[in-house]
XYZ file of C-alpha atoms in Angstrom:
177
model
C 15.137 127.962 38.841
C 16.891 125.296 40.977
C 14.883 122.413 41.724
C 15.515 120.130 44.691
C 16.667 116.430 43.899
C 17.121 113.268 45.683
C 20.331 113.534 47.894
C 23.375 111.774 46.199
C 22.050 111.986 42.614
C 24.273 114.958 41.610
C 22.697 117.958 43.337
C 20.011 120.374 42.268
C 19.192 120.762 38.714
C 19.316 124.277 37.299
C 17.279 125.372 34.329
C 19.500 127.438 32.149
C 18.164 130.653 30.173
C 18.255 128.469 27.116
C 15.802 126.090 28.736
C 18.560 123.175 28.940
C 18.910 121.884 32.289
C 22.183 120.970 34.280
C 23.210 119.722 37.636
C 24.758 122.474 39.734
C 27.587 120.033 40.089
C 28.512 120.342 36.483
C 30.218 123.678 37.377
C 33.303 124.211 39.376
C 35.189 127.174 40.581
C 37.774 127.070 37.649
C 34.905 127.322 34.891
C 34.248 130.668 33.333
C 31.834 129.408 30.519
C 30.735 126.011 29.069
C 29.487 124.785 25.614
C 25.879 124.040 26.266
C 23.907 121.237 24.478
C 21.861 124.140 22.872
C 24.803 125.114 20.830
C 25.792 128.362 22.693
C 28.337 129.037 25.320
C 27.122 130.340 28.511
C 29.089 132.439 31.207
C 29.467 130.955 34.631
C 30.116 133.000 37.701
C 30.250 132.270 41.539
C 30.401 134.303 44.402
C 33.891 133.119 45.145
C 35.025 134.611 41.962
C 36.609 138.032 42.624
C 35.090 141.290 41.047
C 38.700 141.748 39.694
C 37.667 138.959 37.059
C 35.836 141.803 35.343
C 37.224 145.011 36.467
C 40.834 146.377 37.430
C 41.808 146.270 41.137
C 41.955 150.250 41.403
C 38.272 150.303 40.359
C 37.096 147.729 42.551
C 38.669 149.543 45.453
C 36.922 152.668 44.344
C 33.475 151.053 43.953
C 33.977 149.419 47.557
C 34.621 152.835 49.032
C 31.648 154.498 46.993
C 29.075 151.935 47.117
C 27.365 151.321 50.388
C 25.995 147.799 50.576
C 23.054 147.039 53.043
C 23.476 143.268 53.349
C 25.130 141.658 56.280
C 25.877 138.627 54.156
C 27.689 140.618 51.588
C 29.113 143.892 53.623
C 31.441 144.884 50.729
C 30.863 145.487 47.022
C 31.769 142.466 45.089
C 30.838 139.871 42.367
C 27.518 139.406 43.632
C 26.670 143.112 43.250
C 28.037 143.042 39.728
C 25.831 140.044 38.773
C 22.912 141.722 40.569
C 23.231 144.747 38.228
C 23.179 142.275 35.186
C 20.240 140.365 36.560
C 18.419 143.536 36.888
C 19.014 144.644 33.493
C 18.550 141.168 31.735
C 16.205 139.011 34.187
C 15.305 136.538 31.216
C 19.040 135.937 30.451
C 20.587 135.142 33.834
C 19.752 132.417 36.278
C 21.108 131.965 39.591
C 21.022 129.395 42.365
C 21.929 129.366 46.193
C 24.453 126.534 46.203
C 25.696 127.168 49.631
C 24.348 123.901 51.190
C 26.146 121.671 48.360
C 29.475 121.329 49.380
C 30.507 119.752 46.100
C 30.025 122.895 44.192
C 32.446 125.153 46.214
C 30.337 128.356 46.249
C 27.585 130.031 47.914
C 25.863 131.494 44.774
C 26.068 130.386 41.095
C 25.115 132.462 38.108
C 24.530 131.067 34.508
C 24.038 133.574 31.679
C 22.720 133.432 28.194
C 25.880 135.407 27.247
C 29.274 133.997 26.717
C 32.065 134.940 29.023
C 33.411 137.989 26.863
C 29.769 139.352 26.229
C 28.999 139.108 29.979
C 32.181 140.804 30.752
C 31.513 143.832 28.273
C 28.031 144.029 29.787
C 29.521 144.407 33.246
C 31.939 147.075 32.138
C 28.973 148.938 30.424
C 26.729 148.560 33.381
C 29.484 150.083 35.852
C 30.413 152.830 33.410
C 26.633 153.676 33.565
C 26.690 153.547 37.199
C 29.775 155.837 37.339
C 28.051 158.256 34.893
C 24.985 158.557 36.963
C 27.034 159.129 40.183
C 29.035 161.651 38.554
C 25.981 163.497 37.206
C 25.113 164.341 40.800
C 28.403 166.097 41.274
C 28.480 169.756 41.969
C 31.838 170.010 40.084
C 31.101 171.018 36.381
C 34.717 170.549 35.608
C 34.794 166.889 36.785
C 31.577 166.099 35.004
C 32.864 167.487 31.661
C 36.161 165.630 32.248
C 34.427 162.340 32.788
C 32.201 162.803 29.896
C 35.189 163.652 27.681
C 36.936 160.246 28.852
C 33.928 158.273 28.263
C 33.654 159.556 24.583
C 37.234 158.255 24.204
C 36.463 154.902 25.905
C 35.708 151.793 24.100
C 34.190 149.031 26.117
C 34.976 146.216 23.534
C 38.858 147.411 23.416
C 39.040 147.692 27.117
C 37.560 144.126 27.561
C 39.913 142.732 24.907
C 43.048 144.332 26.660
C 41.953 143.394 30.033
C 41.312 139.948 29.217
C 44.824 139.667 27.395
C 46.471 141.032 30.281
C 44.821 138.394 32.600
C 45.324 135.810 29.817
C 41.750 135.114 29.612
C 41.569 133.669 25.972
C 38.401 133.596 23.814
C 39.050 129.855 23.139
C 39.594 129.009 26.533
C 36.507 127.238 28.093
C 37.736 128.388 31.385
C 37.825 132.111 30.232
């Protein structure tokens, strides 16, 4: 949970899922993960990061058309919704902070996870596939349901993430991946 600090001392402090604390100003828009003092790497996501960081453009477009949002602040499906799904599934392994009042951070919302960036990417893809499976299960077209189920039997999340990250040049060893 973010804790207010004295102005000018480096911003709010965020308690990470591992128990370590960091100033929110430690993180910047270019970071995708960092090596923590706890010995683990934690993924970093900001609302300014596009959802295409995790999913192909065409899928983001489909999700934007299909998913109705109820928020005036976030009227279209985006990164905040993806991290909301992760937070709902793993509430103890994700922390977030509203950093919109801190101009030094450069974002409105910051999430830090107990996962490294690659595992977070896999989790997001897994959860989106589950969302799609749920949606297709309500279809009245048995052929579409069967076709989707057959495609999902061949879909390998880990392989997809590896290929997508390679295509986007998000190296495993890159702290900014």
